[in-house]
Coordinates of C-alpha atoms and ligand atoms in Angstrom, one line a residue:
M1 CA -10.9 14.3 20.1
Q2 CA -13.3 12.7 23.1
N3 CA -11.2 11.4 26.1
I4 CA -11.3 7.7 25.0
D5 CA -9.2 8.8 22.0
I6 CA -6.8 10.2 24.2
A7 CA -7.1 7.6 26.2
R8 CA -6.3 5.2 23.6
A9 CA -3.1 6.9 22.6
F10 CA -1.6 6.7 26.0
D11 CA -2.5 3.0 26.3
E12 CA -1.1 2.5 23.1
I13 CA 2.2 3.7 24.4
G14 CA 1.9 1.4 27.3
D15 CA 1.4 -1.5 25.0
L16 CA 4.4 -0.4 22.8
L17 CA 6.9 0.2 25.8
E18 CA 6.0 -3.3 27.1
I19 CA 6.4 -4.8 23.9
Q20 CA 9.7 -3.2 23.6
G21 CA 10.7 -4.7 27.3
A22 CA 10.3 -1.2 28.9
N23 CA 10.1 -1.1 32.8
S24 CA 6.8 -1.9 34.4
F25 CA 7.0 1.5 36.6
R26 CA 7.1 3.5 33.3
V27 CA 4.2 1.2 31.5
R28 CA 2.0 1.4 34.3
A29 CA 2.1 5.2 34.5
Y30 CA 0.9 5.5 30.9
R31 CA -1.5 2.9 31.6
N32 CA -3.0 4.6 34.7
G33 CA -2.8 8.0 32.8
A34 CA -5.1 6.5 30.1
R35 CA -7.5 5.1 33.0
V36 CA -7.7 8.9 34.7
I37 CA -8.4 10.3 31.4
E38 CA -11.2 8.1 30.4
D39 CA -12.6 8.5 33.6
Q40 CA -12.9 12.3 33.7
A41 CA -16.6 13.7 33.0
E42 CA -15.0 17.0 31.7
S43 CA -13.4 16.9 28.1
I44 CA -9.8 16.6 28.5
A45 CA -9.3 18.4 25.2
D46 CA -11.1 21.4 26.2
L47 CA -9.1 21.6 29.5
A48 CA -6.2 21.1 27.3
A49 CA -6.6 24.4 25.7
E50 CA -6.0 26.0 28.6
G51 CA -2.7 24.4 29.0
P52 CA -0.7 21.7 30.9
A53 CA -0.9 23.5 34.1
R54 CA -4.7 23.1 34.0
L55 CA -4.5 19.5 33.4
Q56 CA -2.1 19.0 36.1
Q57 CA -4.9 19.8 38.5
I58 CA -6.6 16.7 37.6
S59 CA -5.1 14.1 40.3
G60 CA -3.1 11.5 38.5
I61 CA -2.1 13.5 35.6
G62 CA 1.5 15.0 36.0
K63 CA 4.0 17.2 34.4
D64 CA 5.1 14.5 31.9
L65 CA 1.4 13.3 31.1
S66 CA 0.1 16.9 30.5
E67 CA 2.6 17.8 28.1
K68 CA 1.9 14.9 26.1
I69 CA -2.2 15.6 25.8
V70 CA -1.5 19.3 24.8
A71 CA 0.7 17.8 21.9
L72 CA -2.0 15.3 20.9
V73 CA -4.7 17.8 21.2
S74 CA -3.1 20.4 19.3
T75 CA -1.1 18.4 16.5
G76 CA -3.1 15.3 16.5
T77 CA -0.1 12.9 17.7
I78 CA 2.8 12.6 20.2
P79 CA 6.3 12.5 18.9
Q80 CA 7.2 9.8 21.1
L81 CA 4.0 7.7 20.0
E82 CA 5.0 8.2 16.5
E83 CA 8.6 7.3 17.4
L84 CA 7.4 3.9 19.1
R85 CA 5.4 2.9 16.1
S86 CA 8.1 3.3 13.8
Q87 CA 10.2 1.1 16.1
V88 CA 7.3 -1.9 16.4
P89 CA 7.0 -4.0 13.3
H90 CA 3.4 -3.5 12.1
G91 CA 2.9 -7.5 12.6
V92 CA 3.8 -7.2 16.0
L93 CA 1.0 -4.8 16.5
D94 CA -1.4 -7.2 14.7
M95 CA -0.7 -9.9 17.1
L96 CA -2.3 -7.6 19.7
R97 CA -5.4 -8.0 18.1
I98 CA -5.8 -11.6 18.8
P99 CA -7.9 -12.0 21.5
G100 CA -6.4 -13.2 24.8
L101 CA -2.9 -12.1 23.9
G102 CA -1.7 -9.0 25.7
P103 CA 1.5 -6.9 25.3
K104 CA 3.3 -9.0 27.6
K105 CA 2.9 -12.3 25.7
V106 CA 3.5 -10.5 22.6
A107 CA 6.8 -9.3 23.6
A108 CA 8.0 -12.9 24.7
L109 CA 6.7 -13.9 21.2
F110 CA 8.7 -11.2 19.5
H111 CA 11.7 -11.3 21.3
E112 CA 12.2 -15.0 22.0
L113 CA 10.7 -16.7 19.1
H114 CA 11.4 -13.8 16.8
V115 CA 8.2 -14.0 15.2
S116 CA 7.2 -10.6 13.8
T117 CA 4.2 -11.2 11.6
L118 CA 0.7 -13.4 12.3
D119 CA 2.3 -16.0 9.6
E120 CA 5.4 -16.5 11.5
L121 CA 3.3 -16.9 14.7
K122 CA 0.8 -19.2 13.0
Q123 CA 4.0 -21.2 11.6
A124 CA 5.5 -21.3 15.1
A125 CA 1.9 -22.1 16.7
E126 CA 1.3 -25.2 14.5
Q127 CA 5.0 -26.3 14.9
G128 CA 4.5 -26.4 18.9
Q129 CA 7.0 -23.9 19.8
V130 CA 4.7 -21.4 21.5
A131 CA 3.8 -23.8 24.2
K132 CA 7.5 -24.2 24.9
L133 CA 7.7 -20.6 25.9
K134 CA 7.8 -20.0 29.8
G135 CA 4.4 -18.7 30.5
F136 CA 2.7 -20.3 27.5
A137 CA 0.7 -23.5 28.0
K138 CA -0.7 -25.4 25.1
K139 CA -4.0 -24.0 25.8
T140 CA -2.7 -20.8 24.8
E141 CA -1.0 -22.1 21.6
Q142 CA -5.0 -23.2 20.4
I143 CA -5.9 -20.0 21.3
I144 CA -3.6 -18.2 19.2
L145 CA -4.3 -20.3 16.6
E146 CA -8.0 -19.8 16.6
G147 CA -7.3 -16.1 17.0
I148 CA -5.2 -15.9 14.1
A149 CA -8.0 -16.9 12.1
Q150 CA -10.3 -14.7 13.7
V151 CA -8.5 -11.6 13.4
A152 CA -7.6 -12.6 9.7
S153 CA -11.3 -13.0 8.8
F154 CA -12.4 -9.8 10.5
G155 CA -13.6 -8.1 7.6
Q156 CA -10.0 -7.6 6.5
R157 CA -9.0 -6.7 3.1
F158 CA -5.6 -7.7 1.4
S159 CA -3.1 -6.0 -0.3
I160 CA -3.0 -6.2 -4.0
A161 CA 0.3 -8.1 -3.7
D162 CA -0.9 -11.0 -1.5
A163 CA -4.2 -11.2 -3.1
K164 CA -2.5 -11.2 -6.6
A165 CA 0.1 -13.7 -5.7
A166 CA -2.2 -16.1 -4.2
A167 CA -4.6 -15.8 -7.1
D168 CA -1.7 -16.0 -10.0
E169 CA -0.8 -19.4 -8.3
L170 CA -4.1 -20.7 -7.9
I171 CA -5.2 -19.9 -11.3
E172 CA -1.9 -21.4 -12.9
D173 CA -2.7 -24.6 -10.9
L174 CA -6.3 -24.9 -12.4
Q175 CA -5.1 -24.1 -15.7
S176 CA -3.0 -27.2 -15.7
L177 CA -6.5 -29.5 -15.6
K178 CA -6.9 -31.0 -19.2
S179 CA -10.6 -29.9 -18.8
V180 CA -10.3 -26.3 -17.9
S181 CA -9.4 -24.4 -21.2
R182 CA -9.5 -20.8 -19.7
A183 CA -9.1 -19.6 -16.6
S184 CA -8.9 -15.9 -14.8
V185 CA -8.8 -14.2 -11.6
A186 CA -11.8 -11.6 -12.0
G187 CA -13.0 -9.2 -9.1
S188 CA -11.3 -6.5 -7.6
C189 CA -8.1 -8.3 -8.1
R190 CA -8.2 -8.1 -11.9
R191 CA -9.1 -4.6 -11.8
R192 CA -5.9 -4.4 -9.7
K193 CA -7.6 -2.5 -6.7
E194 CA -5.0 -1.6 -3.9
T195 CA -6.6 -4.2 -1.7
C196 CA -9.3 -7.2 -2.2
G197 CA -11.9 -8.2 -0.2
D198 CA -12.1 -11.6 -1.7
L199 CA -10.8 -13.1 -4.5
D200 CA -13.1 -14.3 -7.8
L201 CA -11.7 -17.1 -9.6
L202 CA -13.1 -17.9 -13.2
T203 CA -12.9 -21.1 -15.3
T204 CA -14.5 -22.9 -18.1
A205 CA -14.8 -26.9 -17.7
T206 CA -16.2 -29.6 -19.0
D207 CA -16.2 -31.4 -15.5
S208 CA -16.8 -28.4 -12.8
A209 CA -16.5 -31.2 -9.8
A210 CA -13.0 -31.9 -10.9
V211 CA -11.9 -28.0 -11.0
M212 CA -13.5 -27.5 -7.4
D213 CA -11.8 -30.9 -6.2
R214 CA -8.3 -29.5 -7.5
L215 CA -9.2 -26.0 -5.9
A216 CA -9.9 -27.6 -2.5
A217 CA -6.9 -29.7 -2.4
H218 CA -4.7 -26.9 -3.2
P219 CA -1.8 -26.2 -0.6
L220 CA -2.9 -22.6 -0.5
V221 CA -6.7 -23.8 0.6
D222 CA -7.4 -24.0 4.2
K223 CA -10.9 -25.0 4.2
V224 CA -14.1 -25.2 1.8
L225 CA -16.5 -22.9 3.2
Q226 CA -19.2 -23.6 0.5
R227 CA -19.4 -26.0 -2.6
G228 CA -22.6 -25.7 -5.1
E229 CA -23.0 -27.5 -8.5
T230 CA -20.5 -24.7 -10.3
K231 CA -19.4 -22.7 -7.4
Q232 CA -17.3 -23.3 -4.6
R233 CA -16.2 -20.8 -1.7
V234 CA -12.8 -21.5 0.1
R235 CA -10.7 -19.9 2.8
L236 CA -6.9 -19.6 2.1
T237 CA -4.3 -20.5 5.0
N238 CA -3.8 -16.9 5.1
G239 CA -7.4 -16.0 5.6
L240 CA -8.0 -14.4 2.5
E241 CA -11.6 -16.2 0.7
A242 CA -12.2 -17.3 -2.7
D243 CA -15.1 -17.7 -4.8
L244 CA -14.6 -19.9 -7.9
R245 CA -17.1 -20.2 -10.5
V246 CA -17.1 -22.8 -13.1
V247 CA -19.0 -21.9 -16.3
P248 CA -19.7 -22.8 -19.9
D249 CA -17.2 -21.9 -22.8
E250 CA -20.0 -19.9 -24.6
S251 CA -20.5 -17.9 -21.1
Y252 CA -16.9 -17.1 -20.3
G253 CA -16.8 -13.9 -21.9
A254 CA -19.8 -12.6 -20.2
A255 CA -19.1 -13.9 -16.6
L256 CA -15.8 -12.5 -16.8
Q257 CA -17.1 -9.5 -17.4
Y258 CA -19.7 -9.5 -14.8
F259 CA -17.5 -10.7 -12.2
T260 CA -14.6 -8.4 -13.0
G261 CA -17.2 -5.5 -12.2
S262 CA -16.9 -3.3 -10.8
K263 CA -20.6 -3.2 -9.9
E264 CA -20.9 0.2 -10.8
H265 CA -19.2 -0.3 -14.4
G266 CA -21.6 -3.4 -14.7
I267 CA -24.9 -1.6 -14.1
V268 CA -23.6 0.9 -17.0
L269 CA -23.3 -2.0 -19.2
R270 CA -26.3 -3.7 -18.5
R271 CA -28.2 -0.2 -19.3
R272 CA -26.5 0.1 -22.5
A273 CA -27.4 -3.3 -23.4
Q274 CA -31.1 -2.7 -22.6
E275 CA -30.9 0.6 -24.6
R276 CA -30.0 -1.7 -27.8
G277 CA -32.8 -4.3 -26.9
L278 CA -30.5 -6.7 -25.4
K279 CA -29.9 -8.4 -21.7
L280 CA -26.8 -8.9 -20.5
N281 CA -26.1 -11.0 -17.7
E282 CA -23.4 -13.5 -16.3
Y283 CA -24.4 -16.0 -18.8
G284 CA -24.4 -13.9 -21.8
L285 CA -25.7 -11.0 -24.3
F286 CA -29.3 -12.4 -25.3
R287 CA -32.0 -10.7 -27.7
G288 CA -35.0 -12.0 -26.3
D289 CA -34.2 -15.7 -25.3
D290 CA -31.8 -15.9 -28.1
Y291 CA -28.0 -15.8 -27.6
V292 CA -25.9 -13.4 -29.2
A293 CA -22.5 -13.0 -27.6
G294 CA -20.6 -14.0 -24.4
R295 CA -17.8 -16.3 -25.5
T296 CA -15.1 -13.7 -25.0
E297 CA -15.2 -10.3 -23.2
E298 CA -14.4 -8.6 -26.6
E299 CA -17.2 -9.8 -28.1
V300 CA -19.3 -8.5 -25.2
Y301 CA -18.0 -5.2 -25.6
E302 CA -18.0 -5.1 -29.3
T303 CA -21.7 -6.1 -29.5
L304 CA -22.5 -3.0 -27.2
G305 CA -20.5 -0.7 -29.4
L306 CA -17.5 -0.6 -27.5
P307 CA -13.9 -1.4 -27.6
W308 CA -12.8 -3.4 -24.8
I309 CA -11.9 -1.9 -21.7
P310 CA -9.4 -2.8 -19.5
P311 CA -10.1 -4.0 -16.4
E312 CA -8.3 -1.2 -14.3
L313 CA -10.6 1.7 -16.0
R314 CA -13.8 -0.3 -14.9
E315 CA -15.0 1.7 -11.8
N316 CA -17.3 4.1 -13.9
R317 CA -15.1 7.1 -13.9
G318 CA -16.0 8.1 -17.4
E319 CA -14.3 4.8 -19.2
V320 CA -17.3 3.8 -20.9
E321 CA -17.9 7.4 -22.4
R322 CA -14.3 7.6 -23.2
A323 CA -14.3 4.1 -24.5
E324 CA -17.4 5.0 -27.0
A325 CA -15.4 8.2 -28.3
H326 CA -12.6 6.2 -29.0
E327 CA -10.5 8.2 -26.4
L328 CA -9.3 5.5 -24.1
P329 CA -5.8 6.1 -23.1
V330 CA -3.2 3.5 -24.1
L331 CA -1.9 2.2 -20.4
L332 CA 1.4 2.4 -19.1
E333 CA 3.3 -0.9 -19.0
L334 CA 5.9 -2.6 -16.8
S335 CA 8.3 -2.9 -19.5
D336 CA 7.7 1.0 -20.1
I337 CA 9.6 1.9 -17.1
Q338 CA 13.5 2.7 -17.3
G339 CA 14.5 3.9 -14.2
D340 CA 13.7 3.7 -10.6
L341 CA 14.5 6.5 -8.5
H342 CA 13.9 5.5 -4.7
M343 CA 15.7 2.9 -3.0
H344 CA 17.9 2.4 0.1
T345 CA 21.1 0.6 0.6
T346 CA 23.0 -0.3 3.9
A347 CA 24.3 3.0 4.3
S348 CA 20.6 4.0 6.1
D349 CA 18.4 1.0 6.7
G350 CA 18.6 -1.0 3.4
T351 CA 20.2 -4.5 3.4
A352 CA 22.0 -4.4 0.1
S353 CA 25.1 -2.1 -1.0
I354 CA 25.1 0.7 -4.0
R355 CA 26.4 -2.2 -6.4
E356 CA 23.9 -4.9 -5.6
M357 CA 21.1 -2.6 -5.6
A358 CA 22.5 -1.5 -8.9
E359 CA 23.2 -4.9 -10.4
A360 CA 19.6 -6.1 -9.5
A361 CA 18.3 -3.2 -11.0
K362 CA 20.3 -3.6 -14.3
Q363 CA 19.0 -7.3 -14.3
R364 CA 15.8 -6.4 -14.2
G365 CA 15.8 -4.4 -17.5
L366 CA 16.3 -0.9 -15.7
K367 CA 18.5 1.8 -17.3
Y368 CA 19.2 4.0 -14.1
I369 CA 18.2 4.4 -10.9
A370 CA 18.5 6.8 -8.3
I371 CA 20.0 5.9 -4.2
T372 CA 17.9 7.7 -2.0
D373 CA 18.8 6.9 1.7
H374 CA 17.2 8.4 4.5
S375 CA 18.3 11.7 6.0
Q376 CA 19.2 12.2 9.6
R377 CA 16.2 13.0 11.4
V378 CA 15.2 9.2 10.6
S379 CA 17.7 8.0 13.6
M380 CA 16.2 4.8 13.8
A381 CA 16.8 4.1 10.1
N382 CA 20.3 5.3 10.2
G383 CA 19.8 8.4 8.5
L384 CA 22.7 10.4 6.8
D385 CA 24.1 13.7 8.4
A386 CA 25.7 15.7 5.9
K387 CA 29.1 14.6 6.2
R388 CA 27.8 10.7 5.9
L389 CA 25.8 11.5 2.8
R390 CA 28.9 13.2 1.2
A391 CA 31.0 10.7 1.6
H392 CA 27.9 7.9 0.7
W393 CA 27.9 10.4 -2.7
K394 CA 31.5 9.4 -3.3
A395 CA 30.9 5.7 -3.0
I396 CA 28.0 6.1 -5.3
E397 CA 30.1 8.1 -8.1
K398 CA 32.9 5.1 -7.6
V399 CA 30.1 2.1 -8.2
R400 CA 28.9 4.5 -11.1
N401 CA 32.3 4.7 -12.6
E402 CA 33.0 0.9 -12.3
I403 CA 29.3 -0.7 -13.5
S404 CA 28.4 -0.1 -17.2
G405 CA 24.8 -0.5 -18.9
I406 CA 23.1 1.5 -16.0
E407 CA 23.1 5.1 -14.6
I408 CA 23.3 5.8 -11.0
L409 CA 21.9 9.3 -9.5
C410 CA 23.4 10.1 -6.1
G411 CA 20.1 11.1 -4.3
I412 CA 18.8 11.4 -1.0
E413 CA 15.3 10.8 0.8
C414 CA 15.4 13.9 2.9
D415 CA 12.4 14.2 5.5
I416 CA 10.5 17.6 5.2
L417 CA 10.8 18.4 9.1
E418 CA 7.9 19.2 11.3
D419 CA 8.7 23.1 11.4
A420 CA 8.9 22.8 7.7
T421 CA 12.2 23.0 7.1
L422 CA 14.3 20.4 5.2
D423 CA 16.5 17.8 7.1
L424 CA 19.6 18.7 5.4
P425 CA 21.2 22.0 4.5
D426 CA 20.9 23.8 1.4
D427 CA 24.6 23.4 0.1
V428 CA 24.4 19.6 0.5
L429 CA 20.9 19.5 -1.1
A430 CA 22.3 21.3 -4.0
E431 CA 24.9 18.9 -4.8
A432 CA 22.7 15.9 -5.1
D433 CA 21.3 15.0 -8.3
W434 CA 18.1 13.8 -7.3
V435 CA 16.4 15.0 -4.1
L436 CA 13.2 13.2 -3.2
A437 CA 11.2 15.4 -0.3
V438 CA 9.0 13.5 2.1
L439 CA 6.9 13.5 5.4
H440 CA 7.9 10.9 7.8
Y441 CA 6.9 12.5 11.2
G442 CA 3.8 14.8 12.3
L443 CA 1.6 13.4 9.7
K444 CA -1.6 13.9 12.1
Q445 CA -0.7 17.6 12.2
P446 CA -3.2 20.1 11.1
R447 CA -4.1 20.5 7.2
Q448 CA -2.5 23.8 7.2
Q449 CA 1.1 23.1 9.0
I450 CA 0.9 19.8 6.3
M451 CA 0.4 22.1 3.5
E452 CA 3.4 24.5 4.8
R453 CA 5.5 21.9 5.2
L454 CA 4.9 20.6 1.3
L455 CA 4.7 23.8 -0.4
N456 CA 8.1 24.7 1.5
A457 CA 9.5 21.4 0.0
V458 CA 7.9 22.1 -3.7
K459 CA 9.5 25.9 -3.6
H460 CA 13.2 24.8 -2.5
P461 CA 15.2 25.1 -5.3
S462 CA 16.7 21.5 -4.8
V463 CA 13.6 19.4 -4.8
C464 CA 13.0 17.0 -7.5
A465 CA 9.9 15.1 -6.2
I466 CA 7.2 14.6 -3.1
G467 CA 8.1 11.0 -2.4
H468 CA 5.0 8.9 -1.0
P469 CA 3.0 12.2 -0.4
S470 CA 0.4 11.4 1.9
G471 CA 2.7 9.1 4.3
R472 CA -0.6 6.6 4.2
I473 CA 0.0 2.9 4.9
V474 CA -2.7 1.2 3.2
G475 CA -5.4 -0.4 5.6
K476 CA -3.5 0.8 8.8
R477 CA -2.8 4.4 9.1
P478 CA -4.6 7.2 7.0
G479 CA -2.3 9.8 5.3
A480 CA -1.8 13.2 6.0
D481 CA -4.3 15.8 5.4
I482 CA -3.5 17.3 2.5
D483 CA -5.1 19.9 -0.1
Y484 CA -4.1 18.0 -2.9
A485 CA -5.1 20.7 -5.5
E486 CA -3.2 23.2 -3.9
L487 CA -0.4 20.7 -3.9
F488 CA -0.4 19.8 -7.5
K489 CA -0.8 23.8 -8.6
A490 CA 2.4 24.4 -6.9
A491 CA 4.3 21.1 -8.1
S492 CA 3.4 22.2 -11.5
D493 CA 4.2 25.9 -11.2
Y494 CA 7.8 24.4 -9.3
G495 CA 8.3 21.8 -12.0
V496 CA 8.6 19.3 -9.2
F497 CA 7.3 15.6 -9.7
M498 CA 5.1 13.2 -7.6
E499 CA 5.8 9.9 -6.7
I500 CA 3.4 7.1 -6.8
N501 CA 5.5 5.0 -4.3
A502 CA 4.7 1.4 -5.7
H503 CA 5.4 -0.5 -2.3
P504 CA 2.0 -2.3 -2.0
S505 CA 1.5 -0.9 1.8
R506 CA 2.0 2.6 0.5
L507 CA 0.5 3.2 -3.2
D508 CA 0.9 6.9 -2.6
L509 CA -0.5 8.8 -4.7
D510 CA -3.6 6.9 -5.5
D511 CA -5.2 6.4 -8.2
I512 CA -7.4 9.2 -7.9
Q513 CA -4.8 11.6 -6.9
A514 CA -2.7 10.3 -9.7
A515 CA -5.1 11.1 -12.3
A516 CA -5.3 14.6 -10.7
A517 CA -1.6 15.2 -10.8
R518 CA -1.3 14.0 -14.3
D519 CA -4.4 16.7 -15.2
Q520 CA -2.1 19.2 -13.7
G521 CA 0.7 17.9 -16.2
I522 CA 2.7 17.1 -13.1
P523 CA 5.4 14.5 -14.3
I524 CA 4.7 11.1 -12.2
V525 CA 7.5 9.2 -11.3
I526 CA 6.9 5.6 -10.1
N527 CA 9.4 4.4 -7.4
T528 CA 9.8 1.1 -5.5
D529 CA 11.5 2.6 -2.2
A530 CA 13.2 -1.0 -2.3
H531 CA 15.3 -1.7 1.3
S532 CA 16.6 -4.9 -0.7
T533 CA 17.3 -6.1 -4.1
G534 CA 14.1 -7.9 -3.8
G535 CA 12.4 -4.9 -3.0
L536 CA 12.8 -3.5 -6.7
D537 CA 10.0 -6.1 -7.8
V538 CA 7.1 -4.1 -6.3
L539 CA 7.4 -2.0 -9.2
Q540 CA 4.4 -4.0 -10.9
Y541 CA 2.1 -2.5 -7.9
G542 CA 2.8 1.3 -8.8
V543 CA 2.4 0.6 -12.6
F544 CA -1.1 -1.3 -11.6
Q545 CA -1.9 2.0 -9.8
A546 CA -0.6 4.3 -12.5
R547 CA -3.0 2.2 -15.1
R548 CA -6.0 2.6 -12.4
A549 CA -5.3 6.1 -12.6
G550 CA -5.4 6.3 -16.8
L551 CA -1.7 7.0 -17.1
T552 CA -0.1 6.4 -20.4
A553 CA 3.8 5.9 -20.6
A554 CA 4.0 9.8 -21.6
D555 CA 2.5 10.6 -18.1
V556 CA 5.4 9.1 -16.3
A557 CA 8.7 10.4 -16.2
N558 CA 10.6 7.2 -15.5
T559 CA 9.4 5.5 -18.7
S560 CA 12.0 8.4 -20.6
R561 CA 15.6 7.5 -21.6
F562 CA 18.3 8.6 -19.1
E563 CA 19.1 11.7 -21.0
D564 CA 15.5 12.9 -21.5
F565 CA 14.6 12.1 -18.1
K566 CA 17.6 14.5 -16.8
K567 CA 16.4 17.2 -19.2
M568 CA 12.8 16.9 -17.3
L569 CA 14.3 17.8 -14.2
R570 CA 14.1 21.5 -12.9
T571 CA 16.5 23.7 -14.9
N572 CA 17.9 25.6 -11.9
R573 CA 19.4 22.3 -10.7
Ligands
DGT1 P1 -14.0 -6.8 -3.3 O1 -14.0 -8.3 -3.1 O2 -14.5 -6.2 -2.0 O3 -12.4 -6.0 -3.1 O4 -14.3 -6.3 -4.6 P2 -14.9 -7.1 -5.7 O5 -15.5 -6.1 -7.1 O6 -14.0 -8.1 -6.3 O7 -16.7 -7.6 -5.3 P3 -17.2 -8.8 -5.1 O8 -16.1 -10.1 -5.1 O9 -18.1 -8.7 -4.0 O10 -17.6 -9.3 -6.6 C1 -17.0 -9.4 -7.8 C2 -17.8 -8.7 -8.7 O11 -18.9 -9.5 -9.2 C3 -17.9 -7.2 -8.6 O12 -16.9 -6.4 -8.9 C4 -19.2 -7.2 -9.7 C5 -19.8 -8.4 -9.3 N1 -21.2 -8.2 -8.7 C6 -20.8 -8.8 -7.3 N2 -22.4 -8.7 -6.8 C7 -23.0 -7.9 -7.7 C8 -24.2 -7.3 -7.6 O13 -25.3 -7.3 -6.6 N3 -24.7 -6.8 -8.8 C9 -23.6 -6.7 -9.7 N4 -24.2 -5.8 -10.5 N5 -22.6 -7.1 -9.9 C10 -22.2 -7.7 -8.8
CA2 CA1 -13.6 -9.9 -4.6
CA3 CA1 -16.5 -12.5 -4.1

């Protein structure tokens, strides 16, 4: 760890404290500390190894700072920093990335205008609300608007949720044109990758200009960046860019295949075509100059001696070989899912009651749920101690007896503490129907410590599953350093399930890890982690991730009927 990394952590603490409105003396102490650290010629990490007393010999580093440096160097993080990060919404931190917008201004926007995302900020600025704030001029408003566009286009990737929502809306609109007979999203969005760099849209049409005009006029579209005969690139209001290609009907299948990718999958297919004396490109399959196929994707694959391969599998991870051997898995579908084993209520940090969550789940066709509020360690989410948890379970049982058509498990999302113990006493956990053990704090501990925590949880007789195993936030925070082979071996030995957390900012396990867990015979559970009734709708993203992992319904425990699901839980429960 270099001095600059250590300094950055203290700058971040300063920023977060300032956004929270802490007194300026405290804020300045961390900022000054950061400067001192950054300016040291010697390695602060080396000095920290000798202990806090050694650091205190440096002028400008006191007791508090020295202890935090030691914690940071030895564990990779500072508890105070983790706590602050969890208290300030991510969207507010994104605002700090806008050039010219410091923590003081961000704090004012957050506290006085109540904006907590870039989108909300953009709206407020467009409506002239920003300039009305004290200390903000009309010019600042303009700077903010330009800055948001810049931040958005900064090589940023978009979550599959945002990408797919936009793609669905645009495709539906294009499809309503008379001249368009077929239209689809392609690219990473069609492959349901967890993030998308841009959208790739494809339509057939007799009149390509009309299609491009229609896209350009769509309310989601901010600007046309490039326009050609049959190609157009636009930028959406949220910064996501989209390529539209209009192709003749006989090329649609070949173009869809080509632009769906992945590039690596495409290369394997083109090689395969060559081996058969054919040429494959985005216009079709050709023998010499003669068009052989290309109207549909099925036709393209069939001509290459293959069954159609689901887009989620097209990553050149052996799918072509499996297709050739007729061994492609029948991938999981959203409608296969019967239960959802991770959700919150007003008892901790959710916004809906037990009954509201149960009714909403039932409405979505689910047959069983587990209510899993936070345990006590997560105090800023109002986590439950033993006494409150037992009362909560009583309340769950009451609703369970009053509602028909859906089963409700008394669960808990129990923190695996930094010292590897669980956040609630054994006798309490033993009373639960369903215990989801999770890491929330100390994610940056070294691998050995992380593994000790995970393995302790797996071996605990009451733990049913490990929730969002790595703790990563897609595109924002890397996950804990995990030895997955070791974790999956233990989970398989002890009969513990692994979660694919379906929230688009988590998708944790990821596709590769989920496939590895399945290979170990570990039942996967796909859960929403809903904090509201609307939060139940993210289940689809978990299913996408599972499909990318090649999972079938049989690989996923919550596709089972409730009776069968219960039988799969470890027998000592
Ligand atoms: P993204 O946008 O970064 O999330 O990923 P993709 O897969 O959507 O990539 P993108 O948008 O650059 O291109 C869309 C598809 O077009 C890609 O999956 C495969 C095809 N493609 C693009 N460039 C090339 C290329 O240079 N060679 C080949 N074989 N295919 C390409
Ligand atoms: Ca793309
Ligand atoms: Ca593209």
